């Protein structure tokens, strides 16, 4: 239950970062119309800017904090901290590229549909994970295959 609450909070914070509220679909509204695409464009651009800012802060932080500690334990602790930070930034760099790819899909009106089966991914799932490129069924099957070592 707590993990579900945490996920709900994190997707809401993503919407807050973008300055948007959860999208309310209107009866009979076409999926991924211009208004919905604009909604997701705002979310993706806000997340992109946030990640870019964090990358810049990391570089300046590492430059400011870099010290040549005479104590080996202190030096090792600093290097481990830098290593973790760099690993996180590498993950974020990959996410930046994925956001760029998804923004291109938004521009081509090709956003919101599963890359494997073509069905709608869904507004709520995309608000929680705007870079999702598979519907929940295909993603679940892909994760099962991955766990079984089939991929």
PDB file of C-alpha atoms in Angstrom:
ATOM      1  CA  UNK A   1       0.000   0.000   0.000  1.00  0.00           C
ATOM      2  CA  UNK A   2       2.795   2.408   0.910  1.00  0.00           C
ATOM      3  CA  UNK A   3       4.584   1.776  -2.432  1.00  0.00           C
ATOM      4  CA  UNK A   4       1.344   2.516  -4.296  1.00  0.00           C
ATOM      5  CA  UNK A   5       1.043   5.773  -2.322  1.00  0.00           C
ATOM      6  CA  UNK A   6       4.687   6.607  -3.127  1.00  0.00           C
ATOM      7  CA  UNK A   7       4.111   6.018  -6.876  1.00  0.00           C
ATOM      8  CA  UNK A   8       0.969   8.141  -6.761  1.00  0.00           C
ATOM      9  CA  UNK A   9       2.899  10.921  -5.042  1.00  0.00           C
ATOM     10  CA  UNK A  10       5.789  10.748  -7.510  1.00  0.00           C
ATOM     11  CA  UNK A  11       3.526  10.959 -10.555  1.00  0.00           C
ATOM     12  CA  UNK A  12       1.668  13.859  -8.946  1.00  0.00           C
ATOM     13  CA  UNK A  13       4.969  15.617  -8.268  1.00  0.00           C
ATOM     14  CA  UNK A  14       5.862  15.205 -11.942  1.00  0.00           C
ATOM     15  CA  UNK A  15       2.583  16.903 -12.822  1.00  0.00           C
ATOM     16  CA  UNK A  16       3.345  19.629 -10.251  1.00  0.00           C
ATOM     17  CA  UNK A  17       6.772  20.191 -11.784  1.00  0.00           C
ATOM     18  CA  UNK A  18       5.073  20.693 -15.139  1.00  0.00           C
ATOM     19  CA  UNK A  19       2.432  22.946 -13.571  1.00  0.00           C
ATOM     20  CA  UNK A  20      -0.459  20.803 -14.789  1.00  0.00           C
ATOM     21  CA  UNK A  21      -3.278  18.940 -13.110  1.00  0.00           C
ATOM     22  CA  UNK A  22      -4.217  15.329 -13.891  1.00  0.00           C
ATOM     23  CA  UNK A  23      -5.949  15.290 -17.249  1.00  0.00           C
ATOM     24  CA  UNK A  24      -9.719  14.893 -17.135  1.00  0.00           C
ATOM     25  CA  UNK A  25     -11.028  13.167 -20.219  1.00  0.00           C
ATOM     26  CA  UNK A  26     -14.277  14.409 -21.682  1.00  0.00           C
ATOM     27  CA  UNK A  27     -16.967  11.968 -22.834  1.00  0.00           C
ATOM     28  CA  UNK A  28     -16.421  10.977 -26.462  1.00  0.00           C
ATOM     29  CA  UNK A  29     -13.053  12.727 -26.611  1.00  0.00           C
ATOM     30  CA  UNK A  30     -10.595  11.357 -29.171  1.00  0.00           C
ATOM     31  CA  UNK A  31      -7.510   9.722 -27.640  1.00  0.00           C
ATOM     32  CA  UNK A  32      -4.334  11.773 -28.066  1.00  0.00           C
ATOM     33  CA  UNK A  33      -6.005  14.823 -29.514  1.00  0.00           C
ATOM     34  CA  UNK A  34      -4.184  18.177 -29.682  1.00  0.00           C
ATOM     35  CA  UNK A  35      -5.110  19.125 -26.100  1.00  0.00           C
ATOM     36  CA  UNK A  36      -3.840  15.825 -24.699  1.00  0.00           C
ATOM     37  CA  UNK A  37      -0.646  16.032 -26.752  1.00  0.00           C
ATOM     38  CA  UNK A  38      -0.060  19.558 -25.437  1.00  0.00           C
ATOM     39  CA  UNK A  39      -0.612  18.272 -21.874  1.00  0.00           C
ATOM     40  CA  UNK A  40       2.091  15.631 -22.330  1.00  0.00           C
ATOM     41  CA  UNK A  41       4.400  18.014 -24.159  1.00  0.00           C
ATOM     42  CA  UNK A  42       4.333  20.258 -21.062  1.00  0.00           C
ATOM     43  CA  UNK A  43       5.063  17.311 -18.762  1.00  0.00           C
ATOM     44  CA  UNK A  44       7.925  16.020 -20.920  1.00  0.00           C
ATOM     45  CA  UNK A  45       9.498  19.462 -21.390  1.00  0.00           C
ATOM     46  CA  UNK A  46       9.320  20.185 -17.656  1.00  0.00           C
ATOM     47  CA  UNK A  47      10.971  16.849 -16.817  1.00  0.00           C
ATOM     48  CA  UNK A  48      13.623  17.505 -19.470  1.00  0.00           C
ATOM     49  CA  UNK A  49      14.445  20.926 -18.011  1.00  0.00           C
ATOM     50  CA  UNK A  50      14.549  19.481 -14.488  1.00  0.00           C
ATOM     51  CA  UNK A  51      17.034  16.785 -15.520  1.00  0.00           C
ATOM     52  CA  UNK A  52      19.209  19.305 -17.393  1.00  0.00           C
ATOM     53  CA  UNK A  53      19.330  21.500 -14.267  1.00  0.00           C
ATOM     54  CA  UNK A  54      20.340  18.532 -12.116  1.00  0.00           C
ATOM     55  CA  UNK A  55      23.160  17.618 -14.498  1.00  0.00           C
ATOM     56  CA  UNK A  56      24.503  21.167 -14.279  1.00  0.00           C
ATOM     57  CA  UNK A  57      24.316  21.137 -10.498  1.00  0.00           C
ATOM     58  CA  UNK A  58      26.191  17.834 -10.345  1.00  0.00           C
ATOM     59  CA  UNK A  59      29.111  19.129 -12.356  1.00  0.00           C
ATOM     60  CA  UNK A  60      29.468  22.252 -10.216  1.00  0.00           C
ATOM     61  CA  UNK A  61      28.974  20.241  -6.995  1.00  0.00           C
ATOM     62  CA  UNK A  62      31.699  17.768  -7.928  1.00  0.00           C
ATOM     63  CA  UNK A  63      34.073  20.592  -8.841  1.00  0.00           C
ATOM     64  CA  UNK A  64      33.349  22.403  -5.573  1.00  0.00           C
ATOM     65  CA  UNK A  65      33.590  19.283  -3.410  1.00  0.00           C
ATOM     66  CA  UNK A  66      36.667  17.768  -5.034  1.00  0.00           C
ATOM     67  CA  UNK A  67      39.351  17.637  -2.390  1.00  0.00           C
ATOM     68  CA  UNK A  68      42.537  15.668  -2.097  1.00  0.00           C
ATOM     69  CA  UNK A  69      42.007  14.069   1.297  1.00  0.00           C
ATOM     70  CA  UNK A  70      45.183  12.764   2.901  1.00  0.00           C
ATOM     71  CA  UNK A  71      43.143  10.140   4.758  1.00  0.00           C
ATOM     72  CA  UNK A  72      42.472   7.124   2.533  1.00  0.00           C
ATOM     73  CA  UNK A  73      39.074   6.417   4.103  1.00  0.00           C
ATOM     74  CA  UNK A  74      37.903   9.985   3.494  1.00  0.00           C
ATOM     75  CA  UNK A  75      39.163   9.861  -0.081  1.00  0.00           C
ATOM     76  CA  UNK A  76      37.471   6.507  -0.693  1.00  0.00           C
ATOM     77  CA  UNK A  77      34.192   7.805   0.745  1.00  0.00           C
ATOM     78  CA  UNK A  78      34.337  10.862  -1.510  1.00  0.00           C
ATOM     79  CA  UNK A  79      35.120   8.750  -4.575  1.00  0.00           C
ATOM     80  CA  UNK A  80      32.261   6.368  -3.770  1.00  0.00           C
ATOM     81  CA  UNK A  81      29.897   9.330  -3.436  1.00  0.00           C
ATOM     82  CA  UNK A  82      31.072  10.705  -6.772  1.00  0.00           C
ATOM     83  CA  UNK A  83      30.700   7.279  -8.348  1.00  0.00           C
ATOM     84  CA  UNK A  84      27.088   6.999  -7.196  1.00  0.00           C
ATOM     85  CA  UNK A  85      26.362  10.508  -8.385  1.00  0.00           C
ATOM     86  CA  UNK A  86      27.887   9.817 -11.797  1.00  0.00           C
ATOM     87  CA  UNK A  87      25.907   6.583 -12.122  1.00  0.00           C
ATOM     88  CA  UNK A  88      22.710   8.500 -11.385  1.00  0.00           C
ATOM     89  CA  UNK A  89      23.635  11.165 -13.926  1.00  0.00           C
ATOM     90  CA  UNK A  90      24.324   8.494 -16.543  1.00  0.00           C
ATOM     91  CA  UNK A  91      20.857   7.079 -15.934  1.00  0.00           C
ATOM     92  CA  UNK A  92      19.437  10.588 -16.252  1.00  0.00           C
ATOM     93  CA  UNK A  93      21.418  11.167 -19.470  1.00  0.00           C
ATOM     94  CA  UNK A  94      19.746   8.094 -20.944  1.00  0.00           C
ATOM     95  CA  UNK A  95      16.373   9.392 -19.750  1.00  0.00           C
ATOM     96  CA  UNK A  96      17.059  12.737 -21.452  1.00  0.00           C
ATOM     97  CA  UNK A  97      17.610  10.913 -24.744  1.00  0.00           C
ATOM     98  CA  UNK A  98      14.419   8.937 -24.230  1.00  0.00           C
ATOM     99  CA  UNK A  99      12.474  12.148 -23.521  1.00  0.00           C
ATOM    100  CA  UNK A 100      13.865  13.664 -26.734  1.00  0.00           C
ATOM    101  CA  UNK A 101      12.704  10.573 -28.645  1.00  0.00           C
ATOM    102  CA  UNK A 102       9.241  10.753 -27.055  1.00  0.00           C
ATOM    103  CA  UNK A 103       8.936  14.481 -27.814  1.00  0.00           C
ATOM    104  CA  UNK A 104       9.603  13.668 -31.476  1.00  0.00           C
ATOM    105  CA  UNK A 105       6.762  11.111 -31.298  1.00  0.00           C
ATOM    106  CA  UNK A 106       4.499  13.816 -29.816  1.00  0.00           C
ATOM    107  CA  UNK A 107       5.374  16.142 -32.707  1.00  0.00           C
ATOM    108  CA  UNK A 108       4.516  13.395 -35.229  1.00  0.00           C
ATOM    109  CA  UNK A 109       1.219  12.626 -33.427  1.00  0.00           C
ATOM    110  CA  UNK A 110       2.550   9.123 -32.822  1.00  0.00           C
ATOM    111  CA  UNK A 111       2.555   9.331 -29.015  1.00  0.00           C
ATOM    112  CA  UNK A 112       0.518   7.285 -26.552  1.00  0.00           C
ATOM    113  CA  UNK A 113       0.322   3.994 -28.417  1.00  0.00           C
ATOM    114  CA  UNK A 114       2.147   0.750 -27.622  1.00  0.00           C
ATOM    115  CA  UNK A 115       5.191   0.200 -29.842  1.00  0.00           C
ATOM    116  CA  UNK A 116       4.510  -3.555 -29.882  1.00  0.00           C
ATOM    117  CA  UNK A 117       0.766  -4.014 -30.281  1.00  0.00           C
ATOM    118  CA  UNK A 118      -0.463  -0.507 -31.149  1.00  0.00           C
ATOM    119  CA  UNK A 119      -3.136  -0.190 -28.452  1.00  0.00           C
ATOM    120  CA  UNK A 120      -3.613   2.939 -26.349  1.00  0.00           C
ATOM    121  CA  UNK A 121      -1.196   3.131 -23.435  1.00  0.00           C
ATOM    122  CA  UNK A 122      -3.625   5.243 -21.425  1.00  0.00           C
ATOM    123  CA  UNK A 123      -3.655   8.736 -19.974  1.00  0.00           C
ATOM    124  CA  UNK A 124      -3.022   7.723 -16.337  1.00  0.00           C
ATOM    125  CA  UNK A 125      -0.114   5.435 -17.195  1.00  0.00           C
ATOM    126  CA  UNK A 126       1.449   8.151 -19.345  1.00  0.00           C
ATOM    127  CA  UNK A 127       1.028  10.739 -16.608  1.00  0.00           C
ATOM    128  CA  UNK A 128       2.840   8.413 -14.215  1.00  0.00           C
ATOM    129  CA  UNK A 129       5.510   7.491 -16.789  1.00  0.00           C
ATOM    130  CA  UNK A 130       5.385   9.826 -19.785  1.00  0.00           C
ATOM    131  CA  UNK A 131       8.195   7.934 -21.521  1.00  0.00           C
ATOM    132  CA  UNK A 132       6.252   4.641 -21.515  1.00  0.00           C
ATOM    133  CA  UNK A 133       6.310   3.076 -24.953  1.00  0.00           C
ATOM    134  CA  UNK A 134       4.419  -0.117 -24.168  1.00  0.00           C
ATOM    135  CA  UNK A 135       0.955  -0.839 -22.856  1.00  0.00           C
ATOM    136  CA  UNK A 136       0.800  -2.491 -19.455  1.00  0.00           C
ATOM    137  CA  UNK A 137       0.192  -5.962 -20.932  1.00  0.00           C
ATOM    138  CA  UNK A 138       3.195  -5.855 -23.279  1.00  0.00           C
ATOM    139  CA  UNK A 139       5.393  -4.352 -20.563  1.00  0.00           C
ATOM    140  CA  UNK A 140       4.380  -7.092 -18.119  1.00  0.00           C
ATOM    141  CA  UNK A 141       5.184  -9.795 -20.685  1.00  0.00           C
ATOM    142  CA  UNK A 142       8.534  -8.144 -21.478  1.00  0.00           C
ATOM    143  CA  UNK A 143       9.445  -8.083 -17.768  1.00  0.00           C
ATOM    144  CA  UNK A 144       8.485 -11.752 -17.365  1.00  0.00           C
ATOM    145  CA  UNK A 145      10.652 -12.679 -20.363  1.00  0.00           C
ATOM    146  CA  UNK A 146      13.497 -10.610 -18.961  1.00  0.00           C
ATOM    147  CA  UNK A 147      13.283 -12.362 -15.584  1.00  0.00           C
ATOM    148  CA  UNK A 148      13.330 -15.725 -17.309  1.00  0.00           C
ATOM    149  CA  UNK A 149      16.380 -14.706 -19.305  1.00  0.00           C
ATOM    150  CA  UNK A 150      14.562 -14.933 -22.612  1.00  0.00           C
ATOM    151  CA  UNK A 151      15.516 -11.438 -23.795  1.00  0.00           C
TER     152      UNK A 151
END
